[in-house]
CSV table of C-alpha atoms and ligand atoms in Angstrom, one decimal:
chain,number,residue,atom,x,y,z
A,20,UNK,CA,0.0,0.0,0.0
A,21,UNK,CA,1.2,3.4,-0.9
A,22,UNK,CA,1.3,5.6,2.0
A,23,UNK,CA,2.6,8.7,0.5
A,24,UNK,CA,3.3,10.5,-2.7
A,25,UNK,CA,4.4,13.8,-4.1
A,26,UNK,CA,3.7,15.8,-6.9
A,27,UNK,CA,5.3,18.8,-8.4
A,28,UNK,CA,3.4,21.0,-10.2
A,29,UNK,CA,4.1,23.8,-13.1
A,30,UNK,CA,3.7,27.6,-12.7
A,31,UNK,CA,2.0,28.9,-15.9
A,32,UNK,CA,2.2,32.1,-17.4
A,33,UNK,CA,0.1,33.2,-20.2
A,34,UNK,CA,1.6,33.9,-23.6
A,35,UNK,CA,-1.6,35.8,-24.5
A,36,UNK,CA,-4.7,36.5,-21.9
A,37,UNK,CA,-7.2,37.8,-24.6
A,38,UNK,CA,-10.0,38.8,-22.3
A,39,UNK,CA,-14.1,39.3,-23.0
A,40,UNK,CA,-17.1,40.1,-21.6
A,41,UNK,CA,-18.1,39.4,-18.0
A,42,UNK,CA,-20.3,36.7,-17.8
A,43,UNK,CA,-23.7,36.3,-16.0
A,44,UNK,CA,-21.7,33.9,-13.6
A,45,UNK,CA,-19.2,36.7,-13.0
A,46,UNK,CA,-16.4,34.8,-14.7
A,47,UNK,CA,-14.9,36.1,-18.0
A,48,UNK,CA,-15.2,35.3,-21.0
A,49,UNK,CA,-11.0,34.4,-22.0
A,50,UNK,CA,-9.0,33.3,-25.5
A,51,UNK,CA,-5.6,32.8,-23.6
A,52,UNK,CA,-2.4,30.3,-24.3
A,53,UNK,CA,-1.1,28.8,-21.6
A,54,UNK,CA,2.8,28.2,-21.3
A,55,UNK,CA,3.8,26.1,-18.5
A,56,UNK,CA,6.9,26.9,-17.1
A,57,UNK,CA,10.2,25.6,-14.9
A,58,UNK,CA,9.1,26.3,-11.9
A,59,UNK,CA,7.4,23.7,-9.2
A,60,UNK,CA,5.4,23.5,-6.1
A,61,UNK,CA,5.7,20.3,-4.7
A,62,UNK,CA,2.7,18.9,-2.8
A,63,UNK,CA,2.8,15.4,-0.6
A,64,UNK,CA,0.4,13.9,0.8
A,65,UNK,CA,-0.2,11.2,3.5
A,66,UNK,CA,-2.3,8.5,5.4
A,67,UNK,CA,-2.7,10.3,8.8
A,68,UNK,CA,-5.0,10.1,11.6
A,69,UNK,CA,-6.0,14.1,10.7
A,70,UNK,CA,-6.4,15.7,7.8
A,71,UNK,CA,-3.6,18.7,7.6
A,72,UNK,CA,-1.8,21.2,5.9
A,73,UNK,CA,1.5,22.9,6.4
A,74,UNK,CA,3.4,25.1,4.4
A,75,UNK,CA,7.0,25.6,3.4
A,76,UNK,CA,8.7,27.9,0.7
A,77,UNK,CA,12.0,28.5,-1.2
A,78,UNK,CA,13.0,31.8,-2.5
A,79,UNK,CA,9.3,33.4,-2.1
A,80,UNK,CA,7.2,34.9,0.6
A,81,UNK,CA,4.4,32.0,1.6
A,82,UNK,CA,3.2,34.1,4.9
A,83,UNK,CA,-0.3,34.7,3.0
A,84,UNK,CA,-0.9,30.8,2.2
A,85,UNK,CA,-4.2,29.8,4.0
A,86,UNK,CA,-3.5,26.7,5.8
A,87,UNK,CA,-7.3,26.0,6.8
A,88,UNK,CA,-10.0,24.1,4.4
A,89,UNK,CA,-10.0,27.3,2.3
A,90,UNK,CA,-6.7,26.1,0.8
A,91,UNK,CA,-7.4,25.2,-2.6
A,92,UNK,CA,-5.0,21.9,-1.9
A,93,UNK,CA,-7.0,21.2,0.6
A,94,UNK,CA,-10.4,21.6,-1.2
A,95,UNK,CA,-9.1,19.5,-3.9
A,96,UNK,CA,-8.3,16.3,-1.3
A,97,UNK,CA,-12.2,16.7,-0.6
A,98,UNK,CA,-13.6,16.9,-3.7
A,99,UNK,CA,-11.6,13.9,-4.7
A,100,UNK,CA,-12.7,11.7,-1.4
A,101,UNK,CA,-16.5,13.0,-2.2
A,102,UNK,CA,-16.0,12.0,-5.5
A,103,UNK,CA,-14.6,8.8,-4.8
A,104,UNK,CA,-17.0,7.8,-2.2
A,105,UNK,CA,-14.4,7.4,0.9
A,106,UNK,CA,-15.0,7.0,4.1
A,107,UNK,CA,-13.9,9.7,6.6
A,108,UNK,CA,-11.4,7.1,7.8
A,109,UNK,CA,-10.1,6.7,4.3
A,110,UNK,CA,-9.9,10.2,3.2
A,111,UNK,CA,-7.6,11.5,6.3
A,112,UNK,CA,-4.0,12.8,5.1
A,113,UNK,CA,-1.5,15.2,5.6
A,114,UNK,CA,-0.9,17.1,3.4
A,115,UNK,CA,2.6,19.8,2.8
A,116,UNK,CA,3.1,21.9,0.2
A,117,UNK,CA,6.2,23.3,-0.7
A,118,UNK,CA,6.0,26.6,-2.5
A,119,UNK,CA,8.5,27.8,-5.3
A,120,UNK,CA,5.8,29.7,-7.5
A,121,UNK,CA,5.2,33.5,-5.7
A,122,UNK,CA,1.8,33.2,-4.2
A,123,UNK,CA,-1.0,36.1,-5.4
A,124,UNK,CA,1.4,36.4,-8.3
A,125,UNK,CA,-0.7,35.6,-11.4
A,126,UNK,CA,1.0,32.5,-12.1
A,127,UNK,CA,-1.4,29.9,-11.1
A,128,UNK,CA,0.4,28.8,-7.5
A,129,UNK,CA,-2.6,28.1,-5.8
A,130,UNK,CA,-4.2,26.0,-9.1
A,131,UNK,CA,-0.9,24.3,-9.4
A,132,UNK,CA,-1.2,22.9,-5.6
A,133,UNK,CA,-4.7,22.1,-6.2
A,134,UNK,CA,-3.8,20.3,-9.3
A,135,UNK,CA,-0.8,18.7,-7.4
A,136,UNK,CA,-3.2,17.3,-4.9
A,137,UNK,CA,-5.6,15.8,-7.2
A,138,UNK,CA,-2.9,14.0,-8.6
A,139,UNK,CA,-0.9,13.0,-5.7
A,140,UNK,CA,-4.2,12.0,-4.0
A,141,UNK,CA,-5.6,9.5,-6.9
A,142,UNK,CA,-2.5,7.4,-6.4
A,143,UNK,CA,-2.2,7.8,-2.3
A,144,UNK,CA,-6.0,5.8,-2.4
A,145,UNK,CA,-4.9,4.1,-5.8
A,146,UNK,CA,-8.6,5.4,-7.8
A,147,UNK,CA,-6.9,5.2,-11.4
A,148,UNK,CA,-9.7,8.4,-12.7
A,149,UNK,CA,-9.9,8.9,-15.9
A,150,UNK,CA,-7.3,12.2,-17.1
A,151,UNK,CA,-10.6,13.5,-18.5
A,152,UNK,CA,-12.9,13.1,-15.0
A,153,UNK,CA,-9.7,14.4,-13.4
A,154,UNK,CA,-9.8,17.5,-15.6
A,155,UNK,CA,-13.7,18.4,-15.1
A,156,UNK,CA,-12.4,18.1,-10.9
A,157,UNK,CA,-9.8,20.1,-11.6
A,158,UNK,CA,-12.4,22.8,-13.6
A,159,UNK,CA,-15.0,22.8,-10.5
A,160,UNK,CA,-11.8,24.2,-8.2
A,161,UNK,CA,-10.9,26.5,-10.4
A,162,UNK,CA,-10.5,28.4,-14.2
A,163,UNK,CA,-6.8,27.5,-14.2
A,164,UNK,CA,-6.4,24.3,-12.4
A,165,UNK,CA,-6.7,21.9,-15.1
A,166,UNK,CA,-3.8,23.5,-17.1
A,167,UNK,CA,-1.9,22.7,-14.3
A,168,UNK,CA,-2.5,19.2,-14.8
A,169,UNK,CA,-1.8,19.1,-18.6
A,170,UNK,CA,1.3,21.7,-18.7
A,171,UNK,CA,3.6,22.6,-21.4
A,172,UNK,CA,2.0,25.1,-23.8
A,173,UNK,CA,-1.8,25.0,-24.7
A,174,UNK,CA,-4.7,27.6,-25.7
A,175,UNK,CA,-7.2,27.7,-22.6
A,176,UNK,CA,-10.8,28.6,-23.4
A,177,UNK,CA,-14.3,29.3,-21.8
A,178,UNK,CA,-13.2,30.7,-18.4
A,179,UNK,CA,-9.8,29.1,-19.2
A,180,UNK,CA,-10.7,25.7,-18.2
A,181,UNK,CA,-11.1,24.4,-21.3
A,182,UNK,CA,-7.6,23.5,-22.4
A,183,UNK,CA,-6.0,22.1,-25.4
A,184,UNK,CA,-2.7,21.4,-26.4
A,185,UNK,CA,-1.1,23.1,-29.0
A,186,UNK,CA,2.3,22.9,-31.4
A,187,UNK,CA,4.9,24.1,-30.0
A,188,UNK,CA,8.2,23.7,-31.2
A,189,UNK,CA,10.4,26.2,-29.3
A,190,UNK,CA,12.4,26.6,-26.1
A,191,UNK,CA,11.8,29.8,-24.3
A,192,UNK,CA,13.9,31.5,-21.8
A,193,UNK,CA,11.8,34.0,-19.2
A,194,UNK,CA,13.2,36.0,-16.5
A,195,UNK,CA,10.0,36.3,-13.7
A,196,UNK,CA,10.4,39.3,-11.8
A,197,UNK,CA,8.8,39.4,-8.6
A,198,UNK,CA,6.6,41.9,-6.5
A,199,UNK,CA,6.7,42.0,-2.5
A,200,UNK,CA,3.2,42.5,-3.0
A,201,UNK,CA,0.2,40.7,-4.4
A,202,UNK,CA,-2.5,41.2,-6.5
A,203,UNK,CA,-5.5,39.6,-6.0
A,204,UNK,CA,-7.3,38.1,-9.2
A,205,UNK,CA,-10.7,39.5,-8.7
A,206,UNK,CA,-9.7,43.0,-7.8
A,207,UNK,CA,-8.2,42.9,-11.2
A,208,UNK,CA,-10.7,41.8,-13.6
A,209,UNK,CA,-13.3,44.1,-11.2
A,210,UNK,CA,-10.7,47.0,-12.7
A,211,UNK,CA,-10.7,45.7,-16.1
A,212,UNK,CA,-14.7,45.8,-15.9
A,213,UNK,CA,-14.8,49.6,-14.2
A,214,UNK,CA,-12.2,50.4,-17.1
A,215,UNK,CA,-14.1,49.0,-20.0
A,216,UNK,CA,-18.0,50.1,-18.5
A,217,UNK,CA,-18.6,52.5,-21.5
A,218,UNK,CA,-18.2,50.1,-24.1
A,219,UNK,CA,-19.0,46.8,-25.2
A,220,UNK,CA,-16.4,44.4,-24.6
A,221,UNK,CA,-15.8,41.6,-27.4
A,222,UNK,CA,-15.4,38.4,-27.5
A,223,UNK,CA,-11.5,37.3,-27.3
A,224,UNK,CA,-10.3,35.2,-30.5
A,225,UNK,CA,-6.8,33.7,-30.3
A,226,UNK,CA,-3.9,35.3,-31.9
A,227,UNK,CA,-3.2,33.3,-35.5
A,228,UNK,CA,0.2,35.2,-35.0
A,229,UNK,CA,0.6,33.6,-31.4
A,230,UNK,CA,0.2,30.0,-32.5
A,231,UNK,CA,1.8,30.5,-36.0
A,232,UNK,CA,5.1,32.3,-33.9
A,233,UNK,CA,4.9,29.1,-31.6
A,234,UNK,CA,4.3,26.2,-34.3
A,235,UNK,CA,7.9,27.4,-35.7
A,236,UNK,CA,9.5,28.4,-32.0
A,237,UNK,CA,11.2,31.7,-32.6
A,238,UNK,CA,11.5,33.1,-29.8
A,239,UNK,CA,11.5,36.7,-31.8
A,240,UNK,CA,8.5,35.6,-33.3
A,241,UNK,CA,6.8,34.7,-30.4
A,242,UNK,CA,8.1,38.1,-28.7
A,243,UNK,CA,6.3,40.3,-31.2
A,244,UNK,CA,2.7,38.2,-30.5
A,245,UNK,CA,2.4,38.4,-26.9
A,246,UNK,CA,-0.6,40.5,-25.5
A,247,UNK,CA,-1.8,40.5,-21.9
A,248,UNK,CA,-5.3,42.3,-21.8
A,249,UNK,CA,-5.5,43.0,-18.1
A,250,UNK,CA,-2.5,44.8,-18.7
A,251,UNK,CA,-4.3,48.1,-17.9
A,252,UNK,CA,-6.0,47.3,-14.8
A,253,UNK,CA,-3.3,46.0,-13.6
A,254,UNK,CA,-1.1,49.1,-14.1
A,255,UNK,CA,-4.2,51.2,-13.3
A,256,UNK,CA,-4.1,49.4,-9.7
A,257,UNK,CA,-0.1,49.1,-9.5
A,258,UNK,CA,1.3,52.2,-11.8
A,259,UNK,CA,4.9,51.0,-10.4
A,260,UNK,CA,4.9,48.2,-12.6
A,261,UNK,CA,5.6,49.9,-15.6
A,262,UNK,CA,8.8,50.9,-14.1
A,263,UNK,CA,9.7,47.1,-13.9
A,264,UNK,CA,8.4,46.5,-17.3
A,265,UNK,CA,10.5,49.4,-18.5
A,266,UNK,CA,13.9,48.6,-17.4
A,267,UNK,CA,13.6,44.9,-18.2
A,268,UNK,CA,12.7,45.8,-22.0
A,269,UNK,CA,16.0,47.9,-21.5
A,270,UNK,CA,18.1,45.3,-19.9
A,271,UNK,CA,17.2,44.2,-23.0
A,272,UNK,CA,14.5,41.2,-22.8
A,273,UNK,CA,12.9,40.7,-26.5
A,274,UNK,CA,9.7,41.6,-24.4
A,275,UNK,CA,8.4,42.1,-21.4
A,276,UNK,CA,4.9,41.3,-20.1
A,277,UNK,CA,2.5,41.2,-16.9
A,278,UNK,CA,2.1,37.7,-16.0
A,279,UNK,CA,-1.7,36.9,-15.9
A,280,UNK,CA,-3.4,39.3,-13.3
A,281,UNK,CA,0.1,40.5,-12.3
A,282,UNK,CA,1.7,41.8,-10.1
A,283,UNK,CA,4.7,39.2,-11.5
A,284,UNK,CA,6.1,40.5,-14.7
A,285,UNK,CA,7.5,38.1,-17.3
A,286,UNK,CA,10.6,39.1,-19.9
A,287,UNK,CA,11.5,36.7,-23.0
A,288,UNK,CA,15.0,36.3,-23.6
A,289,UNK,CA,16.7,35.0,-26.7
A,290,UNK,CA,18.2,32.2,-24.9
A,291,UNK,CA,19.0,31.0,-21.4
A,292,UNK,CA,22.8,33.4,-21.0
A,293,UNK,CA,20.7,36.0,-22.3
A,294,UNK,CA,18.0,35.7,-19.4
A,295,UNK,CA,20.7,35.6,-16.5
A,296,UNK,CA,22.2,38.7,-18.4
A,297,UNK,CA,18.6,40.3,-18.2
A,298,UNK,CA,18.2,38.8,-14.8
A,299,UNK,CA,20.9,40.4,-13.9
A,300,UNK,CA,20.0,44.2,-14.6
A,301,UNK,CA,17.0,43.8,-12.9
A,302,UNK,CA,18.8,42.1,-9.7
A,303,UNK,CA,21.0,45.0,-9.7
A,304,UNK,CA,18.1,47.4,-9.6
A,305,UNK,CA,16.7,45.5,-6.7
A,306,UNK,CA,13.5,43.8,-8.0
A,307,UNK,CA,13.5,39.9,-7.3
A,308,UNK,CA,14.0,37.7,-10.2
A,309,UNK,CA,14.1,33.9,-11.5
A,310,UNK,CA,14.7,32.1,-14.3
A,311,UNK,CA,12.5,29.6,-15.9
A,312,UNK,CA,12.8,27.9,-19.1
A,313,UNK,CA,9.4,26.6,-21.0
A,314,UNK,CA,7.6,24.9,-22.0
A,315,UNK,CA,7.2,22.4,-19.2
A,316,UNK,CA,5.7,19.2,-17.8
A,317,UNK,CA,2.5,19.7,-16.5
A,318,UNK,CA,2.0,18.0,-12.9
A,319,UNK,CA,3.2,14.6,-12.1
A,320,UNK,CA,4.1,12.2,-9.8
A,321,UNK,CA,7.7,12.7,-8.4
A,322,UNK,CA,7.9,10.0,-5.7
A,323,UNK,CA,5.2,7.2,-4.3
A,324,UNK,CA,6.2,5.2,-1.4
B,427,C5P,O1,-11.3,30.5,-11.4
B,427,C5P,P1,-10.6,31.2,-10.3
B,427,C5P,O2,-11.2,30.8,-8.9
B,427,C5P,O3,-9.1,31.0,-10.4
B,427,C5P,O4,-10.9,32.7,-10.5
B,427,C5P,C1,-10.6,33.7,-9.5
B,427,C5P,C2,-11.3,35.0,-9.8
B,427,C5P,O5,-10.8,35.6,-10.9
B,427,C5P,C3,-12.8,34.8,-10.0
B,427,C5P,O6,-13.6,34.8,-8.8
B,427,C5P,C4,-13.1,36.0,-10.9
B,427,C5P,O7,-13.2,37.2,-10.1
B,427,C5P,C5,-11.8,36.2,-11.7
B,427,C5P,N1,-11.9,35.5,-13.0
B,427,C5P,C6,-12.7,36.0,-14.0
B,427,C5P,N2,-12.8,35.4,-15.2
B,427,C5P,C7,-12.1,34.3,-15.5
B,427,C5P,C8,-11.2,33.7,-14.5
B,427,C5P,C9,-11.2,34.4,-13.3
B,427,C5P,O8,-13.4,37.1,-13.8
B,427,C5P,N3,-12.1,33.7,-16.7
């Protein structure tokens, strides 16, 4: 019997966040392409007597990280038991996540856990569900989680949820820079709403230039198509990011843009010396950075014992 295992899961960043209406369920509308990226939480669980979570971090700030049932881990361990029909007996773990990807950081931290848990759960109770039940789980915890699941780069639809693969031939080098403070999702897309309430929002379409740039993997290519529409709300809540995005375009990145919701920015290099070089410059001016190459695995099973 297995009586613990451990997932990592992928940070994402979005290569383009096209964004639409709001939705009568509050949710918007999105056309986005998801890149998974180098950079993993890693979330064990195991049989215990009480279900628990604690929290640990490398090289970011995981003060914020709820570790009551609000955690989105947490909620993931039991929707999976409900799902599964377990006993309460059954379904008791601890559970530890180990945090790499910034938290409130627009990169999906929290999904990627949640993912991380699904995963690392469905082998701890040895369930074998399907990758395409797993997915519709992952969907009802939230818009990005089942990305997390199916990682390296892929056009995410609906709310986001719905995720497909796409061709990707490339390598890309991205230096993350990151924000002492966060940004919370909502307060965002509640800007990007007050910003857009005298007009009619369309819907998003994907960028042909996007996938087109990505099918061949020029990074150059894939520079010039990149587009993040919360880009204003998120300036229009944190004007100081423009200063980060400035001096990273200078350093000089082939782009620079605001990861998801933000506050992280992202800046694609032409290669991996080039994004130490750009990590560099931005080190120097004293805003946090780390290097990531993508596209990467989405989450999977690291150990099982
Ligand atoms: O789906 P998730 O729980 O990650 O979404 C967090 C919040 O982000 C939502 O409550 C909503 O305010 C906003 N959101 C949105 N449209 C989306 C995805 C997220 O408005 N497509």
């Amino acid at each position: 019997m297995t009586d613990s295992v451990t997932v990592a899961a992928p940070a994402k960043i979005n290569l383009q966040l096209g964004v639409g209406p709001r939705r009568p369920d509050g949710f918007h509308t999105l056309a986005t392409v998801y890149q998974a990226i180098g950079l993993y939480d890693d979330v064990t669980v195991a049989r215990a007597d009480a279900t628990t979570l604690t929290v640990s971090s490398d090289g970011v700030d995981a003060s914020d990280v709820p570790t009551d049932a609000s955690n989105l881990a947490l909620r993931a361990v039991a929707l999976l038991s409900d799902h599964a029909g377990l006993s309460p007996d059954e379904a008791r773990v601890r559970v530890h996540v180990h945090k790499r990807i910034p938290t409130a950081g627009g990169m999906a931290g929290g999904s990627a856990d949640a993912a991380a848990a699904l995963l690392a759960c469905d082998a701890l109770w040895g369930l074998g569900i399907r990758h395409e039940e797993l997915l519709d789980l992952a969907a009802s915890l939230g818009s990005d989680v089942p990305f997390s699941l199916v990682g390296g780069t892929a056009v995410g639809t609906g709310r986001g949820e719905v995720v497909e693969p796409v061709d990707d031939s490339g390598t890309y080098w991205w230096v993350v820079a990151l924000s002492t403070q966060g940004l919370p999702t909502p307060a965002v897309f509640a800007e990007f709403d007050r910003l857009n309430s005298d007009r009619v929002v369309p819907e998003p379409a994907l960028s042909g230039a996007l996938l087109e740039a990505l099918a061949t993997g020029d990074p150059g290519d894939v520079a010039q198509a990149l587009s993040n529409d919360l880009t204003g709300a998120a300036l229009s809540l944190r004007p100081d990011l423009r200063d980060v995005l400035d001096l990273g375009s200078r350093a000089p990145a082939l782009a620079g843009l605001l990861s998801g919701s933000g506050p992280t920015c992202l800046f694609l290099t032409r290669d991996e010396p080039a994004a130490h070089q750009v990590a560099t410059v931005l080190d120097a001016a004293g805003t946090t950075v780390l290097v990531a190459g993508g596209p990467a695995p989405g989450a999977h099973v690291v150990t099982a014992l």
